[in-house]
Coordinates of C-alpha atoms and ligand atoms in Angstrom, one line a residue:
M1354 CA -7.3 -23.4 -44.8
P1355 CA -8.8 -23.1 -42.1
E1356 CA -11.7 -20.5 -42.5
K1357 CA -12.3 -17.8 -40.0
I1358 CA -15.6 -17.5 -37.8
F1359 CA -16.9 -13.7 -36.7
I1360 CA -17.6 -13.2 -32.9
F1361 CA -20.6 -11.3 -33.2
D1362 CA -21.0 -10.7 -28.8
T1363 CA -24.9 -9.9 -28.1
T1364 CA -23.7 -9.7 -23.9
L1365 CA -25.0 -6.0 -24.5
R1366 CA -28.2 -6.9 -26.0
D1367 CA -30.0 -10.5 -25.8
G1368 CA -27.8 -10.8 -22.4
E1369 CA -28.5 -7.3 -21.2
Q1370 CA -31.9 -7.9 -21.6
S1371 CA -32.4 -10.6 -19.4
P1372 CA -34.1 -10.7 -15.8
G1373 CA -30.8 -9.4 -13.2
C1374 CA -28.3 -8.3 -16.2
S1375 CA -29.3 -5.0 -16.6
M1376 CA -26.4 -2.3 -16.8
N1377 CA -26.5 1.6 -16.9
L1378 CA -23.9 3.2 -19.4
A1379 CA -21.1 3.6 -17.5
E1380 CA -20.9 -0.3 -17.0
K1381 CA -22.0 -0.9 -20.6
L1382 CA -19.1 1.3 -21.9
E1383 CA -16.9 -0.5 -19.4
M1384 CA -18.1 -4.1 -20.5
A1385 CA -17.6 -3.0 -24.4
R1386 CA -14.1 -1.8 -23.7
Q1387 CA -13.2 -5.4 -22.3
L1388 CA -15.1 -6.9 -25.2
E1389 CA -13.2 -4.8 -27.6
R1390 CA -9.7 -5.9 -25.6
L1391 CA -11.3 -9.6 -26.2
G1392 CA -11.0 -9.3 -30.1
V1393 CA -14.9 -9.4 -30.7
D1394 CA -15.8 -8.7 -34.3
I1395 CA -19.0 -7.5 -34.2
L1396 CA -20.9 -6.2 -30.9
E1397 CA -24.0 -5.6 -30.9
A1398 CA -24.6 -2.8 -28.5
G1399 CA -28.4 -2.6 -27.6
F1400 CA -31.5 -2.2 -28.7
P1401 CA -32.0 1.6 -29.2
I1402 CA -36.1 1.5 -29.1
A1403 CA -36.4 -0.4 -26.6
S1404 CA -35.7 2.9 -24.2
E1405 CA -33.9 6.3 -23.7
G1406 CA -31.3 4.5 -22.0
D1407 CA -30.9 2.1 -24.6
F1408 CA -30.5 4.5 -27.0
E1409 CA -28.1 6.5 -25.1
A1410 CA -26.0 3.5 -24.3
V1411 CA -25.8 2.1 -28.0
C1412 CA -24.6 5.9 -29.1
A1413 CA -21.9 5.7 -26.3
V1414 CA -20.2 2.8 -27.3
A1415 CA -20.5 3.5 -31.2
E1416 CA -18.3 6.8 -30.5
E1417 CA -15.8 5.3 -28.6
I1418 CA -15.2 1.4 -29.3
R1419 CA -13.6 1.5 -32.6
G1420 CA -12.0 -1.8 -33.3
P1421 CA -15.4 -4.0 -33.6
I1422 CA -18.4 -3.5 -36.3
I1423 CA -21.0 -1.5 -33.9
A1424 CA -24.3 -3.4 -34.2
A1425 CA -27.8 -2.1 -33.0
L1426 CA -31.2 -4.1 -33.0
A1427 CA -34.4 -2.9 -34.5
R1428 CA -37.7 -5.0 -35.4
A1429 CA -38.4 -4.4 -38.8
S1430 CA -40.3 -0.9 -38.4
Q1431 CA -39.3 2.4 -39.8
L1432 CA -39.4 3.7 -36.3
D1433 CA -37.0 1.0 -35.3
I1434 CA -35.0 1.2 -37.7
D1435 CA -34.7 5.1 -37.9
R1436 CA -33.6 5.2 -34.1
A1437 CA -31.1 2.0 -34.4
W1438 CA -29.2 4.3 -37.3
E1439 CA -29.4 7.1 -35.6
A1440 CA -28.0 5.3 -32.5
V1441 CA -24.9 3.4 -34.6
R1442 CA -24.1 6.5 -37.4
S1443 CA -21.1 7.7 -35.6
A1444 CA -19.5 4.1 -35.4
A1445 CA -16.7 3.6 -37.3
R1446 CA -18.3 0.4 -38.7
P1447 CA -21.7 0.5 -38.3
R1448 CA -24.6 -2.3 -38.5
I1449 CA -28.2 -2.5 -38.3
H1450 CA -30.2 -5.9 -37.8
T1451 CA -33.4 -6.1 -38.1
F1452 CA -35.5 -9.3 -37.6
L1453 CA -39.3 -10.6 -37.8
A1454 CA -40.6 -13.7 -36.8
T1455 CA -41.4 -16.4 -39.4
S1456 CA -42.5 -19.5 -37.7
D1457 CA -46.4 -20.0 -37.6
I1458 CA -46.8 -19.9 -34.4
H1459 CA -45.2 -16.3 -34.4
L1460 CA -47.4 -15.1 -37.3
Q1461 CA -50.7 -16.8 -36.1
Y1462 CA -50.6 -15.3 -32.1
K1463 CA -47.7 -12.8 -32.0
L1464 CA -47.8 -10.9 -35.1
R1465 CA -51.4 -12.4 -36.5
K1466 CA -50.2 -11.7 -40.0
T1467 CA -49.6 -13.8 -42.8
R1468 CA -46.9 -15.3 -44.7
E1469 CA -47.3 -13.3 -47.8
E1470 CA -47.7 -9.9 -45.1
V1471 CA -44.4 -11.2 -42.9
L1472 CA -42.6 -11.7 -46.3
K1473 CA -43.4 -8.5 -48.1
Q1474 CA -42.2 -6.8 -44.7
I1475 CA -39.3 -8.6 -45.1
A1476 CA -38.6 -7.4 -48.3
W1477 CA -39.4 -3.9 -47.4
A1478 CA -37.4 -3.6 -44.1
V1479 CA -34.2 -5.3 -45.2
G1480 CA -34.4 -2.5 -48.3
Y1481 CA -35.3 0.1 -46.0
A1482 CA -32.0 -0.5 -43.6
K1483 CA -30.0 -1.3 -46.7
S1484 CA -30.9 2.7 -47.9
L1485 CA -29.3 4.1 -44.6
C1486 CA -26.4 1.4 -43.8
P1487 CA -24.3 -0.2 -45.5
D1488 CA -24.1 -3.2 -43.0
V1489 CA -27.1 -4.8 -42.6
E1490 CA -28.0 -8.3 -40.8
F1491 CA -31.5 -9.8 -40.9
S1492 CA -32.9 -12.3 -38.2
P1493 CA -36.2 -14.6 -38.7
E1494 CA -37.1 -15.0 -35.4
D1495 CA -37.8 -18.0 -34.3
A1496 CA -35.8 -20.1 -37.5
G1497 CA -35.8 -23.2 -36.0
R1498 CA -39.5 -23.4 -35.6
T1499 CA -40.1 -22.3 -39.4
D1500 CA -41.5 -24.6 -42.0
R1501 CA -38.4 -25.0 -44.1
N1502 CA -39.4 -24.1 -47.3
Y1503 CA -41.2 -20.9 -45.9
L1504 CA -38.0 -19.7 -44.8
V1505 CA -35.9 -20.4 -47.4
E1506 CA -38.2 -17.5 -49.4
C1507 CA -38.0 -15.4 -46.5
C1508 CA -34.3 -15.3 -46.7
H1509 CA -34.1 -15.1 -50.3
A1510 CA -36.5 -11.8 -49.9
A1511 CA -33.6 -10.9 -47.4
V1512 CA -31.0 -11.4 -49.5
E1513 CA -32.3 -9.7 -52.4
A1514 CA -33.1 -6.4 -50.5
G1515 CA -29.7 -6.1 -49.8
A1516 CA -29.2 -8.3 -46.6
N1517 CA -24.8 -8.9 -46.0
V1518 CA -25.9 -11.6 -43.0
L1519 CA -28.5 -14.0 -42.4
N1520 CA -28.9 -14.9 -38.5
L1521 CA -31.1 -17.8 -38.3
P1522 CA -32.0 -18.0 -34.5
D1523 CA -33.3 -21.0 -32.5
T1524 CA -35.2 -18.6 -30.3
V1525 CA -36.3 -20.4 -28.2
G1526 CA -33.4 -23.4 -27.4
Y1527 CA -35.6 -26.2 -29.1
C1528 CA -33.6 -27.6 -31.7
L1529 CA -31.1 -30.2 -32.1
E1530 CA -27.7 -30.6 -33.5
P1531 CA -28.5 -32.4 -36.9
E1532 CA -31.6 -30.1 -37.4
Y1533 CA -29.8 -27.1 -36.7
E1534 CA -26.9 -28.4 -39.2
K1535 CA -29.3 -28.7 -41.5
M1536 CA -31.0 -25.4 -41.9
F1537 CA -28.0 -23.9 -42.4
A1538 CA -26.7 -26.1 -45.4
D1539 CA -30.4 -26.5 -46.8
V1540 CA -30.6 -22.3 -46.6
K1541 CA -27.1 -22.4 -48.3
A1542 CA -27.6 -24.7 -51.4
R1543 CA -31.4 -23.1 -51.8
V1544 CA -31.3 -19.5 -51.0
P1545 CA -29.8 -17.8 -54.6
G1546 CA -27.1 -15.4 -54.2
M1547 CA -25.6 -16.7 -51.3
E1548 CA -21.9 -16.2 -52.0
R1549 CA -22.3 -12.9 -51.3
V1550 CA -23.9 -13.4 -47.9
M1551 CA -22.4 -14.5 -44.7
L1552 CA -24.8 -17.1 -42.4
S1553 CA -24.5 -16.7 -38.7
T1554 CA -25.7 -18.8 -35.3
H1555 CA -27.8 -17.5 -32.4
T1556 CA -28.7 -20.2 -30.8
H1557 CA -30.6 -20.3 -27.0
N1558 CA -29.3 -22.3 -23.6
D1559 CA -33.1 -24.0 -22.7
L1560 CA -32.6 -27.3 -23.4
G1561 CA -28.9 -26.9 -22.4
M1562 CA -27.6 -27.4 -26.1
A1563 CA -26.4 -23.9 -27.0
V1564 CA -22.5 -24.0 -27.4
A1565 CA -23.2 -27.5 -29.2
N1566 CA -25.7 -26.1 -31.9
T1567 CA -23.5 -23.2 -32.1
L1568 CA -20.8 -25.5 -33.6
A1569 CA -23.6 -27.5 -35.2
G1570 CA -24.1 -24.6 -37.4
I1571 CA -20.5 -23.4 -38.1
R1572 CA -20.3 -27.3 -39.5
G1573 CA -23.7 -26.4 -41.5
G1574 CA -21.8 -23.2 -43.3
A1575 CA -21.9 -20.5 -40.6
R1576 CA -18.9 -18.3 -40.2
Q1577 CA -20.7 -15.8 -37.6
V1578 CA -21.9 -16.9 -34.6
E1579 CA -23.7 -14.8 -31.7
C1580 CA -22.8 -15.6 -28.2
T1581 CA -22.1 -13.8 -24.9
I1582 CA -20.0 -13.5 -22.1
N1583 CA -21.0 -16.3 -19.2
G1584 CA -23.8 -17.4 -21.6
I1585 CA -25.9 -14.8 -19.8
G1586 CA -29.1 -13.9 -22.4
E1587 CA -33.2 -14.4 -22.3
R1588 CA -34.2 -17.2 -19.7
A1589 CA -31.5 -19.8 -20.2
G1590 CA -29.5 -18.1 -21.5
N1591 CA -27.1 -17.9 -25.1
A1592 CA -24.2 -19.6 -26.1
A1593 CA -21.5 -18.7 -23.8
L1594 CA -18.8 -16.4 -26.0
E1595 CA -15.6 -18.4 -24.2
E1596 CA -17.0 -22.3 -24.5
V1597 CA -17.4 -21.5 -28.1
A1598 CA -14.4 -19.7 -28.8
M1599 CA -12.4 -22.3 -26.4
A1600 CA -14.3 -25.2 -27.9
I1601 CA -13.4 -23.9 -31.6
H1602 CA -9.2 -23.5 -30.6
V1603 CA -9.2 -26.9 -28.7
R1604 CA -10.9 -29.0 -31.1
R1605 CA -9.2 -27.3 -34.1
D1606 CA -7.9 -30.8 -35.3
V1607 CA -11.8 -31.2 -36.2
L1608 CA -13.4 -28.2 -36.7
P1609 CA -11.1 -26.7 -39.6
V1610 CA -12.0 -23.0 -38.5
F1611 CA -10.4 -20.4 -36.2
T1612 CA -11.7 -17.3 -34.1
E1613 CA -9.3 -13.8 -33.5
I1614 CA -10.5 -14.0 -30.2
H1615 CA -7.5 -13.0 -27.0
S1616 CA -8.4 -15.8 -24.8
E1617 CA -6.2 -14.8 -22.2
E1618 CA -8.9 -11.7 -22.2
L1619 CA -11.8 -14.5 -21.3
Y1620 CA -11.5 -14.6 -17.9
A1621 CA -11.3 -10.5 -17.2
A1622 CA -14.8 -10.6 -19.6
S1623 CA -16.5 -13.0 -17.4
R1624 CA -15.2 -11.1 -13.7
L1625 CA -15.9 -8.0 -15.1
L1626 CA -19.5 -9.3 -16.1
T1627 CA -20.3 -10.8 -12.7
R1628 CA -19.0 -7.5 -11.3
L1629 CA -21.5 -5.2 -13.2
T1630 CA -24.3 -7.1 -12.8
G1631 CA -24.1 -9.1 -9.8
M1632 CA -24.9 -12.0 -12.1
V1633 CA -22.2 -14.8 -10.8
V1634 CA -21.4 -17.9 -12.3
Q1635 CA -21.8 -21.3 -11.0
R1636 CA -18.6 -23.1 -9.8
N1637 CA -18.5 -25.5 -12.4
K1638 CA -18.7 -23.4 -15.4
A1639 CA -17.0 -24.4 -18.2
I1640 CA -13.9 -22.2 -18.7
V1641 CA -14.6 -19.6 -16.3
G1642 CA -16.1 -21.6 -13.4
K1643 CA -14.2 -21.2 -9.9
N1644 CA -13.5 -25.1 -10.4
A1645 CA -12.8 -25.0 -13.9
F1646 CA -9.3 -25.4 -13.4
A1647 CA -9.0 -27.0 -9.9
H1648 CA -8.4 -30.5 -8.9
E1649 CA -10.0 -32.0 -5.9
A1650 CA -9.5 -36.3 -6.1
G1651 CA -6.1 -37.5 -5.4
I1652 CA -5.9 -39.4 -8.3
H1653 CA -6.5 -36.4 -10.4
Q1654 CA -3.6 -34.0 -8.3
D1655 CA -1.1 -37.4 -8.5
G1656 CA -2.0 -36.9 -12.4
V1657 CA -1.6 -32.8 -12.7
L1658 CA 1.5 -32.9 -10.5
K1659 CA 3.0 -35.4 -13.0
N1660 CA 1.8 -33.7 -16.0
T1661 CA -1.0 -31.6 -16.3
I1662 CA -2.3 -33.1 -19.6
T1663 CA -3.4 -35.8 -17.7
Y1664 CA -6.7 -34.0 -16.8
E1665 CA -6.3 -30.7 -18.2
I1666 CA -7.4 -29.8 -22.0
I1667 CA -7.1 -26.3 -21.2
T1668 CA -4.4 -24.2 -19.1
P1669 CA -5.3 -21.4 -17.0
Q1670 CA -3.6 -18.9 -17.9
S1671 CA -4.8 -19.5 -22.0
V1672 CA -7.7 -18.1 -21.0
G1673 CA -6.6 -16.0 -18.5
A1674 CA -7.7 -17.6 -15.3
P1675 CA -5.7 -17.6 -11.8
T1676 CA -3.9 -20.6 -11.0
N1677 CA -4.8 -21.2 -7.6
H1678 CA -1.4 -20.6 -6.5
I1679 CA -0.4 -18.7 -2.9
V1680 CA 0.5 -15.3 -4.2
L1681 CA 0.4 -13.2 -1.6
G1682 CA 1.1 -12.6 2.4
K1683 CA 1.0 -9.7 5.2
H1684 CA 4.7 -9.3 4.2
S1685 CA 4.0 -8.5 0.6
G1686 CA 4.4 -4.9 -0.5
R1687 CA 2.4 -2.7 -3.0
H1688 CA 4.7 -3.1 -5.6
A1689 CA 3.9 -7.2 -5.8
L1690 CA 0.3 -6.4 -5.0
S1691 CA 0.3 -4.5 -7.9
K1692 CA 2.1 -6.5 -10.2
R1693 CA -0.2 -9.4 -9.4
Y1694 CA -3.3 -7.2 -9.9
E1695 CA -1.4 -6.7 -13.7
E1696 CA -1.2 -10.5 -14.2
L1697 CA -4.4 -10.8 -13.3
G1698 CA -5.3 -8.6 -16.2
Y1699 CA -6.1 -5.3 -13.8
P1700 CA -4.0 -2.9 -13.9
L1701 CA -4.9 -0.7 -10.8
T1702 CA -4.6 3.2 -10.9
K1703 CA -2.6 5.0 -8.3
P1704 CA -5.8 5.4 -6.1
E1705 CA -7.2 2.3 -6.4
L1706 CA -3.6 0.4 -5.4
E1707 CA -3.9 2.4 -2.5
R1708 CA -7.8 1.1 -2.0
A1709 CA -6.8 -2.1 -2.7
Y1710 CA -3.7 -2.3 -0.5
E1711 CA -5.6 -1.2 2.5
L1712 CA -8.3 -4.1 1.7
F1713 CA -5.1 -6.4 1.4
C1714 CA -3.6 -5.7 4.9
R1715 CA -6.7 -5.5 6.9
L1716 CA -7.4 -9.6 5.1
A1717 CA -3.8 -10.4 5.2
D1718 CA -4.2 -9.5 9.2
R1719 CA -6.8 -12.2 9.7
K1720 CA -5.6 -14.9 7.2
K1721 CA -2.5 -15.9 6.3
Q1722 CA -2.6 -16.1 3.0
V1723 CA -4.3 -14.2 0.4
Y1724 CA -5.5 -15.5 -3.0
D1725 CA -5.8 -14.5 -6.2
E1726 CA -9.8 -14.7 -5.5
D1727 CA -9.5 -12.7 -2.9
L1728 CA -7.9 -10.1 -4.7
L1729 CA -10.2 -10.2 -7.4
G1730 CA -13.0 -10.1 -4.7
F1731 CA -11.7 -6.5 -3.4
M1732 CA -12.6 -5.3 -6.9
D1733 CA -16.1 -5.1 -6.1
E1734 CA -15.4 -3.4 -3.1
G1735 CA -13.4 -0.2 -4.3
F1736 CA -13.5 0.1 -7.7
E1737 CA -16.8 1.5 -8.2
H1738 CA -17.3 3.7 -10.9
I1739 CA -20.0 5.0 -9.5
P1740 CA -19.4 7.7 -7.2
E1741 CA -20.2 6.8 -3.3
M1742 CA -22.8 9.1 -2.1
Y1743 CA -23.3 7.2 1.1
S1744 CA -19.8 5.4 2.8
L1745 CA -20.4 2.7 6.1
K1746 CA -18.9 4.2 8.6
L1747 CA -20.5 1.8 11.7
F1748 CA -21.9 -1.1 11.8
Q1749 CA -23.7 -3.5 14.3
T1750 CA -26.0 -6.0 14.6
V1751 CA -27.7 -8.0 17.7
S1752 CA -29.5 -11.4 17.2
S1753 CA -30.2 -14.5 18.7
T1754 CA -32.5 -17.4 17.9
E1755 CA -35.4 -16.1 19.3
G1756 CA -36.8 -12.7 19.0
R1757 CA -36.2 -10.1 16.6
A1758 CA -32.8 -8.5 15.4
T1759 CA -31.8 -5.4 15.6
A1760 CA -29.1 -3.4 13.3
T1761 CA -27.5 0.1 13.9
V1762 CA -25.7 1.9 11.0
E1763 CA -23.7 4.8 10.9
L1764 CA -23.4 6.1 7.4
E1765 CA -21.8 9.4 5.9
K1766 CA -22.4 11.5 3.3
D1767 CA -20.5 14.8 1.9
G1768 CA -19.0 14.6 5.3
T1769 CA -21.7 14.4 7.7
T1770 CA -21.8 11.6 9.5
S1771 CA -25.9 10.1 10.4
H1772 CA -26.7 7.0 12.0
D1773 CA -29.9 4.9 12.8
S1774 CA -31.0 1.6 14.1
A1775 CA -34.0 -1.0 12.2
T1776 CA -35.1 -3.9 13.8
A1777 CA -36.4 -7.3 11.5
D1778 CA -37.1 -10.7 11.8
G1779 CA -32.6 -11.1 10.9
P1780 CA -29.9 -9.1 10.9
C1781 CA -29.0 -8.6 7.2
D1782 CA -32.8 -7.4 7.2
A1783 CA -32.4 -5.0 10.3
A1784 CA -29.2 -3.7 8.5
F1785 CA -31.0 -3.4 5.2
R1786 CA -33.7 -1.2 6.8
A1787 CA -31.7 0.8 9.1
I1788 CA -29.9 2.0 5.8
D1789 CA -33.3 2.5 4.1
R1790 CA -33.9 5.3 7.0
I1791 CA -30.7 6.9 6.9
T1792 CA -30.9 7.4 3.0
G1793 CA -34.3 8.0 2.3
L1794 CA -34.6 4.8 -0.4
T1795 CA -36.6 2.1 0.3
G1796 CA -35.2 -1.4 -1.6
E1797 CA -37.0 -4.4 -1.8
I1798 CA -34.8 -7.6 -2.3
T1799 CA -35.4 -9.6 -5.4
D1800 CA -32.1 -11.9 -5.3
F1801 CA -29.4 -12.5 -2.6
A1802 CA -26.5 -15.2 -2.7
V1803 CA -23.9 -16.3 -0.9
H1804 CA -20.8 -17.7 -1.7
T1805 CA -17.4 -18.4 0.1
V1806 CA -14.1 -16.9 -1.8
G1807 CA -10.7 -18.5 -1.6
P1808 CA -10.0 -22.0 -0.5
G1809 CA -10.1 -23.5 3.1
T1810 CA -11.9 -22.5 6.3
D1811 CA -10.6 -18.8 6.3
G1812 CA -12.4 -17.8 3.2
V1813 CA -14.6 -15.0 3.1
A1814 CA -18.4 -14.7 1.8
E1815 CA -19.1 -12.8 -1.0
V1816 CA -22.9 -11.3 -1.2
S1817 CA -24.3 -10.9 -4.0
I1818 CA -27.1 -8.6 -4.0
Q1819 CA -30.1 -7.1 -6.5
A1820 CA -32.6 -4.7 -5.2
K1821 CA -35.9 -3.0 -6.6
F1822 CA -35.4 1.0 -5.9
E1823 CA -38.6 3.3 -6.9
G1824 CA -39.1 0.1 -9.8
R1825 CA -36.1 -0.5 -10.9
E1826 CA -33.2 -3.1 -10.4
F1827 CA -30.2 -2.4 -8.9
T1828 CA -26.6 -4.8 -8.0
G1829 CA -24.3 -4.6 -5.5
K1830 CA -21.6 -7.2 -4.4
S1831 CA -19.0 -7.1 -1.3
T1832 CA -16.7 -9.4 0.4
N1833 CA -16.3 -9.5 4.0
H1834 CA -15.4 -12.5 6.7
N1835 CA -18.7 -10.6 8.5
V1836 CA -22.0 -12.1 6.1
V1837 CA -23.9 -9.3 7.5
E1838 CA -21.2 -6.9 7.0
A1839 CA -20.8 -7.6 3.8
A1840 CA -24.7 -8.0 3.2
A1841 CA -25.0 -4.6 4.3
K1842 CA -21.8 -3.3 2.1
A1843 CA -23.7 -5.0 -0.9
Y1844 CA -27.0 -3.3 -0.2
L1845 CA -25.3 0.1 0.6
Q1846 CA -23.4 -0.5 -2.9
A1847 CA -27.3 -1.1 -4.7
A1848 CA -28.5 2.1 -2.7
N1849 CA -25.6 4.2 -4.1
K1850 CA -26.5 3.6 -7.3
A1851 CA -29.7 4.0 -7.0
A1852 CA -29.6 7.2 -5.9
Y1853 CA -26.9 8.4 -7.9
E1854 CA -29.3 7.4 -11.5
L1855 CA -31.8 9.4 -9.1
K1856 CA -30.2 12.0 -9.2
R1857 CA -28.6 11.9 -13.0
Q1858 CA -32.9 11.6 -14.0
E1859 CA -33.2 14.3 -11.6
E1860 CA -30.2 16.7 -13.2
K1861 CA -31.2 15.3 -17.2
Q1862 CA -35.0 16.9 -16.2
A1863 CA -33.9 19.8 -15.2
A1864 CA -31.7 20.8 -18.0
H1865 CA -34.8 19.4 -20.2
S1866 CA -37.1 21.4 -18.2
G1867 CA -39.7 18.7 -18.9
P1868 CA -40.3 15.3 -17.7
I1869 CA -38.6 12.7 -19.2
H1870 CA -40.2 10.3 -21.4
T1871 CA -38.6 6.6 -21.2
H1872 CA -40.3 4.1 -23.5
K1873 CA -39.8 0.6 -22.0
L1874 CA -40.2 -2.9 -24.3
T1875 CA -44.0 -3.0 -22.6
D1876 CA -44.7 0.7 -22.9
Q1877 CA -47.1 1.6 -25.5
F1878 CA -44.4 1.2 -28.0
F1879 CA -44.7 -2.6 -28.7
P1880 CA -48.3 -3.4 -27.1
G1881 CA -48.0 -7.1 -28.0
G1882 CA -44.2 -7.0 -27.1
Y1883 CA -41.8 -8.4 -29.6
Ligands
KIV2858 O1 -33.2 -15.1 -30.1 C1 -33.7 -14.3 -30.7 O2 -34.2 -15.1 -32.0 C2 -32.7 -12.9 -31.0 C3 -33.3 -12.1 -32.4 C4 -34.0 -10.9 -32.1 C5 -32.1 -12.2 -33.4 O3 -32.9 -12.6 -30.3
ZN2859 ZN1 -32.0 -14.3 -28.9

């Protein structure tokens, strides 16, 4: 009988804590809703002690998302565990996920503790978490580089103290498949009481083996797998959920397991994450990349036309990906547009449809065919949940091969328009500076990516921007035929998010009539990091 693999999604924790992937509360909730639609079994909503924002987001997810178990991460300390419990206690099914490093490298250089001390701390932390929450997961961080006998002792201590789930992370993405598989088999065979405990994988992609190692862990006895949408996560990322789920599905002939993931929601989850974080997936990314179902070579096209089975092991429909068919032209109406969005997994509200139709007509006037990719690109233009404080009314740049570029920008805020101009070395920078002059916020670009959307030479440019305002990163994304205009709009979107966040902070501060203390990982809480 095939056994179920429980999907533990950590997009909002391990994923969100990686550079360029931060999300605000509304964005995390939107992502959590999609993860629920996707059918994840456990949703790790954040690391509540890391910051006030993380705490609030975990609380909000715990209150609203009722399908999956909601987990919160905590180091093995009372302060962390109390905070994690406070954040998830309102969930339908809460879980505390506590962790402590166990490799000699981490003990010596990071924790500066002996093996005996760490062993005691594990037993205490798991026992304490269990006194608060019936569902406790323990992770011996850097298990992949931990002495095997000592790892068995640590797991034993956690199981005796009441852990329901034992997660064995390859924290630094160092393990090869046979090693990772054997670690699970060893722990399963040598730790007493394992029949009551679920083993879990948690792999990182530093050597490009996160998904392969996840499958190895399953072969070794794991029945829970930790992964993220698009494989986002610390450094090279975590195992990509979409790849793990589809590998399990497609190769069920050799892996006698299954998941309850609704695979038709995978593409929508990937797109949503990209939209929220601005982190674009590579074209040739498995399952959700733009080229994942594209056939360019003549021989391949011929084979696929005869029978798709020749070169496709997964259908685009099974993961909810667009099939690249020509769908709409300038004679199409709102009905067809709304139907196509529905098929793509995005039922639109009336105002959203109006906005989409406006963008569609504008593009259809300039372009013969409008593709699914174009429609998805519109979503970055008009469906922002953050109120647009400033909107772009007029935009003009002058640049030449010599000399500086000039940009003039007109923005509207609350019915009042303001315009300003700026010069810089390039037209994009000039546009950003002109926007800064009007909003009064100064952004520093930390990432800038341009992609083409839609096939053919009449494809539009999709610009993703990451910019730092007042020490915090915000993202923006826009598509347009004019790259500079797309860049200006993407930048303005990031500036709008920053302005909205600053306003929110001010309002909160006024309500508390005192300063808000936010604790970041690097604050006095964790002088040595974690
Ligand atoms: O990679 C890791 O070890 C982690 C733990 C906190 C589970 O993310
Ligand atoms: Zn991790």
